[in-house]
Amino acid sequence: MYGHMTSIGSISALCTRAGSPIRPSLWPRFRTPPYTDGRRWSTVGGRALDAAGARTSDDLAGLLRALRRRHARQQGDGELTYRELAARTGWSHTAIAEYLTGKTLPPTDRLDALVRLLGATPAEQGALATARDRIEESRRRAPRAPDRMVPRQLPADVASLAGRDDELALLDKLVAAPTAVVVAAISGTAGVGKTALAVHWAHRVADRFDDGQLYVNLRGFDPRVQALSPAKALHGFLDALGVPAARVPADLDAQAALYRSALAGKRVLIVLDNARDAEQVRPLLPGTPTTMVLVTSRNQLTSLVGLDSAHPIPLGLLSRDAASHLLTNRLGAERVAAEPEAAGAIIAACARLPLALCIAAARVQQSGFPLATLATELGTAGQRFGVLDAGDAVGEVRTVFSWSYTALTPPAAGLFRLLGLHPGPDITVAAAASLAGLAADGTRRLLTELTRANLLAEYRPGRFTAHDLLRAYAAELSDGTDPEPVRRAATTRLLDHYAHTAHAADALLRPHSDPVDHLMTPPAAGVHPERPTTHAEAMAWLTAEHPVLLAALRHAAGAGFDAHTWRLGRALDTFLDRQGHWQDRVETCRAALLAAERLGDPVAQAVAHRFLAGAHTVVNQFADAQGHLESALDLYVRGGDAEGEARTHQNLASLWDRQGEPRKALEHSQRTLVLAQAAGHRRAQADALNAVGWCHAQLGDHLGALAYCEQALELLQQLDDRAGEAATWDSLGFAHHHLGQYGRAVECYERTLELTRDLGDLWGEADTLSRLGDTRHALGDPASGRADWQRALDIFTTLNHPDAAAVRAKLRPA
């Protein structure tokens, strides 16, 4: 186990206890059921409920729906819709939907308000409140299960949408009664409002797609970077649908098949924004008629219309009236009416292009200048503004963006330019502060200014992003405005921020890993790394920043920041390994190795070889791992680094153990122990003692294994090394099992599971569950054993790990 080594009909009947009514006035004092005799207390819609009452949120939702039906009959009208209920309560229609479908248990005050609105009597109100409290109490007592992931990825809705009534009506018609997958292809020139239309309509119908809404910007016309590949988009969607990264296959067709399987039978709305062509979109089309797809593109997507039956929705410029309506919505009727000629000039200069009109309105709002001033400015820039129709990805909107940019305060303008240096896909306040070399509070104010100017979007609390063209514009501005030393210093600060924060997070994940800090220079002035203080905080930060950190590492490697590349690769290794992001792990370790070679640093090279070998070992790529470990060993021996040599022998022992060669593994483990003892390295000694014990157990010497592993456990507990403890408890469990001491083995394995789950070590958890299942079988409890095997198989399958095959074989009937 070397992976471990290292009709409300009569709701009033609810108010009866043994035939005696409870006075409604007393109900607010009662929060427990006023009955004990187990008799039926209500019949709702013909469905009998037991005396125990409603026990789930689904039961309560059924009572609420029955109450709504009764209310409709009493009023002689149709049932109140979700939107009507939302309007009367002031809550979102999504919340109403979740209360009436049982997805969410209403808070006490909301339940009281809702049932009163639906005409419940005081007695019924009290009974329903009691039922709700009973459900909540039951939930508190029951083991908590993880909530189902429902993606809600739509960007924020536009404040108003002008001149698109015909297109909205067509989309409404398409979604009304689908018999196959509905694909709507919205096409038009840059800035015409394709995304605004798609997102606005998607928000209007989101309640029809109760399994979620997916959104991706395919970046089909980003002038700085390649368009987002279908594979990358599929990875993001599968992640949002709850499919672990390690389960995603490498082949595009297999990814698309897994994506269609994940969507099968679900009501999901998918928005594919800024597509380059049909080829980019086609792998992202689902196969179930319960879904709908909106595609936006500057191209007409003729192939998608002809071959995939997409419904074309061409989007032209706004009419004169619609453009005027948009401007009036933004600036107010009084202001536009006061300067009608200037307003007309602005509309003409903006070519009735929605994006240009919105930015122009923002310019007026921020500056407070008269409309005539803006109209004059637009006229002066007429020659440059003509590029808005030219078709160039940046040139079409460069001048429009400049209006918003020039209205910024100088500090906000400077930050906007520097944001063009960020590799994406988004940035936090803390990272932006380091990028600019400013304090966090001041940076937050600047980001708020940029957001109000529509140059940034805070799409999630504290996380900011920009449209691809805006990012390109920012980068162009920085390239033409900021001197190269200023740009390089900002990039250094940004990479320092990510490298130092990742290093601090990694130290919390594995505090006893080998120290390799010789490349960890102090952060540059103005950098304020984030400081996670607990294991949970570290995991949360790394999870949120995972795509950003990968982008930062790639950016560092491409821009010649080799020390940062190595440091980021080193700091990400434990997180990527424990969470099963093994392809990312191989990529980052390989990039770190290449950077170390360019640096000419033999210690950094040796460490990178070892980590890359570990990435290959865990997925059974043994030949690759062997070569890297031999290189690492050679570097350590030549450098006289006994501790590094010891750790490499430990890695070699793990490699041979994974290949079923315990004698060879023992040789390397013993060598590790000798070297660690000579160097006085207690952590390496403890690892080696556990490793030697494990090898003895594999060779049948289980008493010897206990002796070594117990020494290791004592030392590891002194060092408070939870990862090492987890491995050693597993080894002890294995030895006790083979000595027939099954009860003790179960205790050891359960302690291992407690530790691995705390650590977030998915592979280690599955590996131990597989052996625990063996022990429970030996104890004569095959049902529990099979349950352990099944849990192990589920994890290995989720991770797409080859060890799943052995566990699957155990579950086959004898």
CSV table of C-alpha atoms in Angstrom, one decimal, residues 37 84 91 223 278 286 312 408 424 431 447 480 491 527 567 594 646 671 677 687 783 790:
chain,number,residue,atom,x,y,z
A,37,ASP,CA,-51.7,7.9,19.3
A,84,GLU,CA,-47.5,35.4,-9.2
A,91,TRP,CA,-39.3,36.4,-3.0
A,223,PRO,CA,-7.5,38.0,-30.7
A,278,ALA,CA,-20.0,24.7,-36.0
A,286,PRO,CA,-26.7,17.2,-25.9
A,312,PRO,CA,-31.2,30.6,-37.2
A,408,LEU,CA,-11.9,56.3,-15.3
A,424,GLY,CA,-7.3,34.5,-16.6
A,431,ALA,CA,-4.6,38.9,-6.5
A,447,LEU,CA,-12.5,47.1,-9.2
A,480,GLY,CA,1.3,50.8,-25.6
A,491,THR,CA,3.8,40.2,-13.7
A,527,VAL,CA,2.7,41.7,-2.8
A,567,ARG,CA,7.6,26.9,-7.4
A,594,LEU,CA,11.8,21.9,-17.8
A,646,ALA,CA,16.8,8.5,1.0
A,671,ARG,CA,18.3,1.7,2.2
A,677,GLN,CA,19.0,7.3,10.4
A,687,ASP,CA,8.3,6.7,6.6
A,783,ALA,CA,-22.8,-7.6,3.5
A,790,GLN,CA,-18.6,-0.9,-3.5
